[in-house]
Amino acid sequence: VNAREINDMMTSEDGRLMVITREGADNRKNGLVIATLENPLHPKVVGEFTDGVTAGVHSAYVYTQPKYGTHVYLTNDGTGALHILDLKDPAHPRQVAVWKTPRSDAGRMLHDIDVRDGLLYASYWNDGLVILDIGNGIKGGSPSNPQFVSQYKYDLDALYKQVEAVDGPGYIRGTHTAWRHNNYVFIADEVFAQSDIAKLFEKQSARAYGRLQVLDVSDILHPKSVAFYEPEFGGVHNVWVAGDTLYMGAYNAGFRAFDISGELRGDLRAQQREITHVNPSDPKGFIPNTTMTWGVVVKNGLAYVNDFNTGLFIIRIEPKPAIVP
């Protein structure tokens, strides 16, 4: 497809459709590309959506509800709005709703989307975590009529004031991603000093910052932060939860896996909940012996870990040994 950068892709739950996000198309028409997967080895492009999102789409989430059918929820790089498309006819996706936080387009950024049980968890950068009802029923929402449920907004400048103290003035910071699991939502912040952003674009070694917060959403109308994890050196980026384990790509801190069973409170690193970690670095890496881990996907006991400098690592997760009295 015409894109310099494909940042995200996802299939429908039944494996019949795939959506691909575009940024940097040479004709400046980015947006979303839709493909069918009757033959998974040969995806067939059948449609696209660019109306209002030509500035680029960073992330998208495909979600099916028996009552409403299959929709894709996507971010708008230009305005920070959430766009919702009906995929009943994949060749002709139809926009059914647009939702955005109450601030100017210039100051709004929607980075990532997670959907569980009819609730949408939007990582809204400066506006924190926003939860919408898109079919759960708690606020009477639907894909064509998303309804605000709650928001967790926090003082990012105060939380990361040490970044400027270490690396000088200017930095980016915001709520980057979210993952709902049981009565918790895990949110991760992306944080870089301005000097390190420049190094990233120049393909040099850079340092990330950031914290993973654990929000208790047992009262969905009033989310509250109850626990956190912050690496000694490095940041937090994309997460994956399977069973009682949270897996993370933690930039300079590499690949991390944590026990999240039971009640979560306080500093997870200090509680020694970390199960294992791997630094995916290599002398033959693009930047030798340097870790910059993006994220992880877990399937059938394997963790697929991708790193900026060293490519793909596949890590086998061994079962916990039985304790014999």
CSV table of C-alpha atoms in Angstrom, one decimal:
chain,number,residue,atom,x,y,z
A,1,VAL,CA,0.0,0.0,0.0
A,2,ASN,CA,1.1,3.6,-0.4
A,3,ALA,CA,2.6,4.4,3.0
A,4,ARG,CA,6.0,5.2,4.2
A,5,GLU,CA,5.0,4.0,7.6
A,6,ILE,CA,2.5,1.3,8.7
A,7,ASN,CA,2.3,1.8,12.4
A,8,ASP,CA,-0.6,-0.5,13.3
A,9,MET,CA,-2.5,-3.4,11.9
A,10,MET,CA,-5.3,-5.7,13.3
A,11,THR,CA,-7.6,-8.4,12.1
A,12,SER,CA,-11.2,-8.9,13.0
A,13,GLU,CA,-11.8,-11.6,15.6
A,14,ASP,CA,-13.0,-14.1,13.0
A,15,GLY,CA,-9.8,-13.5,10.9
A,16,ARG,CA,-11.7,-12.3,7.8
A,17,LEU,CA,-10.7,-8.7,7.7
A,18,MET,CA,-7.5,-6.8,8.3
A,19,VAL,CA,-7.1,-3.0,8.8
A,20,ILE,CA,-3.8,-1.2,8.1
A,21,THR,CA,-3.0,2.3,9.3
A,22,ARG,CA,-1.0,4.7,7.1
A,23,GLU,CA,1.3,7.6,7.8
A,24,GLY,CA,3.5,9.4,5.2
A,25,ALA,CA,1.8,8.4,2.0
A,26,ASP,CA,3.4,10.2,-1.0
A,27,ASN,CA,0.0,11.5,-2.2
A,28,ARG,CA,-0.7,12.8,1.4
A,29,LYS,CA,-3.8,10.6,1.5
A,30,ASN,CA,-3.1,8.4,4.6
A,31,GLY,CA,-6.0,7.0,6.6
A,32,LEU,CA,-7.0,3.4,6.7
A,33,VAL,CA,-6.6,0.5,4.3
A,34,ILE,CA,-8.9,-2.6,4.5
A,35,ALA,CA,-8.1,-6.0,3.2
A,36,THR,CA,-9.9,-9.4,3.2
A,37,LEU,CA,-8.1,-12.6,4.3
A,38,GLU,CA,-9.9,-15.4,2.5
A,39,ASN,CA,-6.3,-16.5,1.7
A,40,PRO,CA,-4.2,-15.3,4.6
A,41,LEU,CA,-1.0,-15.6,2.6
A,42,HIS,CA,-2.4,-13.2,0.0
A,43,PRO,CA,-4.4,-10.4,1.6
A,44,LYS,CA,-6.6,-8.6,-0.9
A,45,VAL,CA,-7.1,-4.8,-0.5
A,46,VAL,CA,-10.8,-4.1,-1.0
A,47,GLY,CA,-11.2,-0.6,0.5
A,48,GLU,CA,-9.8,2.4,2.2
A,49,PHE,CA,-10.9,5.4,4.3
A,50,THR,CA,-9.3,8.8,4.0
A,51,ASP,CA,-12.1,11.3,4.6
A,52,GLY,CA,-10.9,13.7,7.3
A,53,VAL,CA,-7.9,11.5,8.3
A,54,THR,CA,-5.5,12.3,5.5
A,55,ALA,CA,-3.0,13.6,8.1
A,56,GLY,CA,-2.5,10.0,9.2
A,57,VAL,CA,-3.8,7.3,11.4
A,58,HIS,CA,-1.5,6.0,14.1
A,59,SER,CA,-3.6,3.3,15.7
A,60,ALA,CA,-6.8,1.3,15.1
A,61,TYR,CA,-8.9,-1.3,16.8
A,62,VAL,CA,-11.3,-3.7,15.2
A,63,TYR,CA,-14.2,-4.8,17.5
A,64,THR,CA,-17.3,-6.9,16.8
A,65,GLN,CA,-20.5,-6.8,18.9
A,66,PRO,CA,-23.4,-9.2,18.0
A,67,LYS,CA,-25.9,-6.3,18.4
A,68,TYR,CA,-24.0,-3.8,16.3
A,69,GLY,CA,-21.7,-5.7,14.0
A,70,THR,CA,-18.0,-5.0,13.2
A,71,HIS,CA,-16.5,-1.5,13.6
A,72,VAL,CA,-13.0,-0.1,13.5
A,73,TYR,CA,-12.0,2.6,16.0
A,74,LEU,CA,-9.2,4.8,14.7
A,75,THR,CA,-7.0,7.8,15.7
A,76,ASN,CA,-6.7,11.0,13.7
A,77,ASP,CA,-3.1,12.4,13.7
A,78,GLY,CA,-4.4,15.8,12.5
A,79,THR,CA,-7.1,16.5,15.1
A,80,GLY,CA,-6.8,14.0,17.8
A,81,ALA,CA,-10.3,12.8,17.3
A,82,LEU,CA,-11.7,9.3,17.5
A,83,HIS,CA,-13.3,8.1,14.3
A,84,ILE,CA,-15.6,5.1,14.2
A,85,LEU,CA,-16.3,3.2,11.0
A,86,ASP,CA,-18.9,0.5,10.2
A,87,LEU,CA,-17.2,-2.4,8.3
A,88,LYS,CA,-20.4,-4.2,7.3
A,89,ASP,CA,-19.3,-3.5,3.7
A,90,PRO,CA,-15.5,-3.6,3.8
A,91,ALA,CA,-15.2,-2.1,0.3
A,92,HIS,CA,-17.2,0.9,1.4
A,93,PRO,CA,-16.4,1.7,5.1
A,94,ARG,CA,-19.0,4.1,6.5
A,95,GLN,CA,-18.2,6.6,9.2
A,96,VAL,CA,-20.8,6.5,12.0
A,97,ALA,CA,-19.3,8.7,14.7
A,98,VAL,CA,-16.5,11.1,15.7
A,99,TRP,CA,-15.7,11.9,19.3
A,100,LYS,CA,-13.0,14.1,20.8
A,101,THR,CA,-12.1,15.7,24.1
A,102,PRO,CA,-13.0,19.4,24.7
A,103,ARG,CA,-9.8,21.2,23.7
A,104,SER,CA,-8.4,22.7,20.5
A,105,ASP,CA,-7.4,20.4,17.7
A,106,ALA,CA,-3.8,21.7,17.9
A,107,GLY,CA,-3.5,20.6,21.5
A,108,ARG,CA,-5.3,17.3,21.3
A,109,MET,CA,-3.7,13.9,20.6
A,110,LEU,CA,-5.3,10.4,20.7
A,111,HIS,CA,-2.5,7.9,20.6
A,112,ASP,CA,-4.0,4.4,21.2
A,113,ILE,CA,-7.3,2.5,21.7
A,114,ASP,CA,-8.3,-0.6,23.6
A,115,VAL,CA,-11.8,-2.0,23.6
A,116,ARG,CA,-13.2,-4.6,26.0
A,117,ASP,CA,-16.8,-5.6,26.8
A,118,GLY,CA,-18.3,-2.7,25.0
A,119,LEU,CA,-16.1,-0.1,26.7
A,120,LEU,CA,-13.4,1.9,24.8
A,121,TYR,CA,-10.3,2.9,26.6
A,122,ALA,CA,-8.7,5.9,24.8
A,123,SER,CA,-5.1,6.9,25.6
A,124,TYR,CA,-5.5,10.7,25.1
A,125,TRP,CA,-2.0,12.0,25.8
A,126,ASN,CA,-2.5,15.4,27.5
A,127,ASP,CA,-6.0,14.3,28.6
A,128,GLY,CA,-5.0,11.0,30.2
A,129,LEU,CA,-7.3,8.0,30.0
A,130,VAL,CA,-10.8,8.5,28.7
A,131,ILE,CA,-13.4,5.6,28.9
A,132,LEU,CA,-16.4,5.6,26.5
A,133,ASP,CA,-19.5,3.3,26.4
A,134,ILE,CA,-19.8,2.0,22.8
A,135,GLY,CA,-22.2,-0.9,23.6
A,136,ASN,CA,-21.7,-1.9,27.2
A,137,GLY,CA,-24.9,-0.2,28.3
A,138,ILE,CA,-23.6,1.6,31.4
A,139,LYS,CA,-24.3,5.0,29.7
A,140,GLY,CA,-26.5,3.8,26.8
A,141,GLY,CA,-23.7,4.2,24.3
A,142,SER,CA,-23.2,2.5,20.9
A,143,PRO,CA,-20.7,2.7,18.1
A,144,SER,CA,-22.7,5.4,16.4
A,145,ASN,CA,-23.4,7.2,19.7
A,146,PRO,CA,-20.4,6.8,22.0
A,147,GLN,CA,-21.0,8.1,25.5
A,148,PHE,CA,-18.5,9.4,28.0
A,149,VAL,CA,-18.1,7.2,31.1
A,150,SER,CA,-15.1,8.6,33.0
A,151,GLN,CA,-11.6,10.0,32.8
A,152,TYR,CA,-8.4,9.7,34.7
A,153,LYS,CA,-6.3,12.8,34.1
A,154,TYR,CA,-3.0,13.5,36.0
A,155,ASP,CA,-0.3,16.1,36.2
A,156,LEU,CA,2.3,14.9,33.7
A,157,ASP,CA,4.6,17.8,34.2
A,158,ALA,CA,4.9,17.1,37.9
A,159,LEU,CA,5.3,13.4,37.4
A,160,TYR,CA,8.2,13.8,34.9
A,161,LYS,CA,9.9,17.0,36.2
A,162,GLN,CA,13.2,15.0,36.6
A,163,VAL,CA,13.5,14.6,32.8
A,164,GLU,CA,14.4,18.3,32.4
A,165,ALA,CA,16.6,18.1,35.4
A,166,VAL,CA,18.7,15.4,33.7
A,167,ASP,CA,18.5,16.2,30.0
A,168,GLY,CA,17.7,19.9,29.9
A,169,PRO,CA,14.5,21.9,28.9
A,170,GLY,CA,11.8,20.4,26.6
A,171,TYR,CA,10.3,17.0,26.5
A,172,ILE,CA,7.3,15.1,25.2
A,173,ARG,CA,5.1,13.2,27.6
A,174,GLY,CA,1.6,11.7,27.5
A,175,THR,CA,-0.7,8.8,28.1
A,176,HIS,CA,0.5,6.4,25.4
A,177,THR,CA,-1.4,3.1,25.8
A,178,ALA,CA,-3.9,1.3,27.9
A,179,TRP,CA,-4.9,-2.3,28.6
A,180,ARG,CA,-8.0,-3.5,30.6
A,181,HIS,CA,-7.6,-6.6,32.7
A,182,ASN,CA,-10.1,-7.7,35.3
A,183,ASN,CA,-10.7,-4.7,37.6
A,184,TYR,CA,-7.5,-2.9,36.5
A,185,VAL,CA,-6.5,-0.8,33.6
A,186,PHE,CA,-2.7,-0.6,32.9
A,187,ILE,CA,-1.7,2.7,31.4
A,188,ALA,CA,1.8,3.5,30.1
A,189,ASP,CA,3.3,6.9,29.4
A,190,GLU,CA,5.7,7.7,26.6
A,191,VAL,CA,8.3,10.2,27.7
A,192,PHE,CA,11.4,11.5,25.9
A,193,ALA,CA,13.6,14.6,26.5
A,194,GLN,CA,13.8,16.9,23.5
A,195,SER,CA,17.4,16.0,23.0
A,196,ASP,CA,16.7,12.3,22.9
A,197,ILE,CA,13.9,12.8,20.4
A,198,ALA,CA,16.5,14.4,18.1
A,199,LYS,CA,18.8,11.5,18.6
A,200,LEU,CA,16.0,9.0,17.7
A,201,PHE,CA,15.4,10.8,14.4
A,202,GLU,CA,19.1,10.8,13.8
A,203,LYS,CA,19.2,7.0,14.5
A,204,GLN,CA,21.4,7.4,17.5
A,205,SER,CA,21.2,5.9,21.0
A,206,ALA,CA,18.6,7.7,23.1
A,207,ARG,CA,17.1,7.4,26.6
A,208,ALA,CA,13.4,6.9,27.3
A,209,TYR,CA,11.5,7.7,30.5
A,210,GLY,CA,8.0,6.8,31.7
A,211,ARG,CA,5.8,5.1,34.2
A,212,LEU,CA,3.3,2.3,34.1
A,213,GLN,CA,0.3,3.1,36.3
A,214,VAL,CA,-2.3,0.6,37.5
A,215,LEU,CA,-5.8,2.0,37.7
A,216,ASP,CA,-8.5,0.4,39.8
A,217,VAL,CA,-11.7,0.6,37.8
A,218,SER,CA,-13.9,-1.6,40.1
A,219,ASP,CA,-15.9,1.7,40.2
A,220,ILE,CA,-15.7,2.5,36.5
A,221,LEU,CA,-17.1,6.0,37.1
A,222,HIS,CA,-14.1,6.9,39.4
A,223,PRO,CA,-10.8,5.3,38.2
A,224,LYS,CA,-8.0,5.6,40.8
A,225,SER,CA,-4.3,4.9,40.6
A,226,VAL,CA,-3.3,2.2,43.1
A,227,ALA,CA,0.1,0.9,41.9
A,228,PHE,CA,3.0,1.7,39.5
A,229,TYR,CA,6.1,0.4,37.9
A,230,GLU,CA,9.0,2.6,36.7
A,231,PRO,CA,12.3,1.1,35.5
A,232,GLU,CA,15.6,2.4,36.9
A,233,PHE,CA,16.8,3.2,33.4
A,234,GLY,CA,14.4,3.3,30.5
A,235,GLY,CA,10.8,3.9,29.8
A,236,VAL,CA,7.6,2.0,29.3
A,237,HIS,CA,5.9,1.5,25.9
A,238,ASN,CA,3.5,-1.3,24.7
A,239,VAL,CA,2.1,-3.9,27.1
A,240,TRP,CA,0.4,-7.3,26.7
A,241,VAL,CA,-1.5,-9.2,29.4
A,242,ALA,CA,-2.1,-12.9,29.4
A,243,GLY,CA,-3.3,-14.8,32.5
A,244,ASP,CA,-1.7,-13.3,35.6
A,245,THR,CA,1.3,-12.0,33.7
A,246,LEU,CA,1.9,-8.5,32.2
A,247,TYR,CA,4.5,-8.4,29.4
A,248,MET,CA,6.1,-5.1,28.4
A,249,GLY,CA,8.4,-3.5,25.9
A,250,ALA,CA,10.3,-1.1,28.1
A,251,TYR,CA,12.6,0.8,25.7
A,252,ASN,CA,16.1,0.9,27.2
A,253,ALA,CA,14.9,-1.6,29.9
A,254,GLY,CA,14.2,-4.2,27.3
A,255,PHE,CA,11.6,-7.0,27.7
A,256,ARG,CA,10.0,-7.3,31.1
A,257,ALA,CA,7.4,-9.7,32.6
A,258,PHE,CA,5.5,-9.2,35.8
A,259,ASP,CA,3.3,-11.2,38.1
A,260,ILE,CA,0.0,-9.2,38.4
A,261,SER,CA,-1.9,-11.8,40.4
A,262,GLY,CA,-4.0,-10.8,43.5
A,263,GLU,CA,-4.3,-7.2,44.7
A,264,LEU,CA,-2.0,-4.6,43.2
A,265,ARG,CA,-0.9,-1.8,45.4
A,266,GLY,CA,2.2,0.4,45.5
A,267,ASP,CA,5.6,0.0,43.8
A,268,LEU,CA,5.6,-3.2,41.8
A,269,ARG,CA,9.4,-3.2,41.2
A,270,ALA,CA,10.0,-2.8,44.9
A,271,GLN,CA,7.7,-5.8,45.6
A,272,GLN,CA,9.9,-7.9,43.3
A,273,ARG,CA,6.9,-8.9,41.1
A,274,GLU,CA,9.2,-9.0,38.1
A,275,ILE,CA,9.4,-12.6,36.8
A,276,THR,CA,12.1,-12.1,34.2
A,277,HIS,CA,13.7,-9.6,31.8
A,278,VAL,CA,15.7,-9.9,28.6
A,279,ASN,CA,17.7,-7.1,27.0
A,280,PRO,CA,17.4,-7.7,23.2
A,281,SER,CA,20.8,-6.3,22.3
A,282,ASP,CA,23.4,-7.7,20.0
A,283,PRO,CA,26.9,-6.7,18.8
A,284,LYS,CA,25.5,-6.9,15.2
A,285,GLY,CA,22.5,-4.7,16.0
A,286,PHE,CA,21.8,-1.5,14.0
A,287,ILE,CA,23.2,0.3,17.1
A,288,PRO,CA,25.5,-2.4,18.6
A,289,ASN,CA,24.7,-3.6,22.1
A,290,THR,CA,21.9,-1.1,22.6
A,291,THR,CA,18.4,-1.9,23.7
A,292,MET,CA,15.3,0.0,22.5
A,293,THR,CA,12.4,-2.4,22.9
A,294,TRP,CA,9.1,-1.4,21.3
A,295,GLY,CA,6.6,-4.1,22.4
A,296,VAL,CA,5.6,-7.7,22.7
A,297,VAL,CA,2.9,-10.1,21.5
A,298,VAL,CA,2.3,-13.3,23.4
A,299,LYS,CA,0.9,-16.5,21.8
A,300,ASN,CA,1.1,-20.2,22.7
A,301,GLY,CA,3.8,-19.7,25.4
A,302,LEU,CA,6.0,-17.6,23.1
A,303,ALA,CA,6.7,-13.9,23.5
A,304,TYR,CA,7.5,-12.1,20.2
A,305,VAL,CA,9.6,-9.1,21.2
A,306,ASN,CA,10.5,-6.4,18.7
A,307,ASP,CA,13.4,-4.0,19.2
A,308,PHE,CA,14.4,-0.9,17.2
A,309,ASN,CA,18.0,-1.9,16.9
A,310,THR,CA,18.1,-5.7,16.8
A,311,GLY,CA,14.8,-6.8,15.2
A,312,LEU,CA,12.7,-9.6,16.4
A,313,PHE,CA,13.4,-11.8,19.4
A,314,ILE,CA,11.3,-14.9,20.2
A,315,ILE,CA,11.3,-15.8,23.9
A,316,ARG,CA,9.9,-19.0,25.3
A,317,ILE,CA,7.9,-18.6,28.5
A,318,GLU,CA,8.4,-21.7,30.7
A,319,PRO,CA,5.6,-22.7,33.1
A,320,LYS,CA,6.2,-22.0,36.8
A,321,PRO,CA,7.8,-25.0,38.5
A,322,ALA,CA,5.5,-26.9,40.8
A,323,ILE,CA,6.2,-26.5,44.5
A,324,VAL,CA,6.5,-29.9,46.1
A,325,PRO,CA,6.2,-29.9,49.9
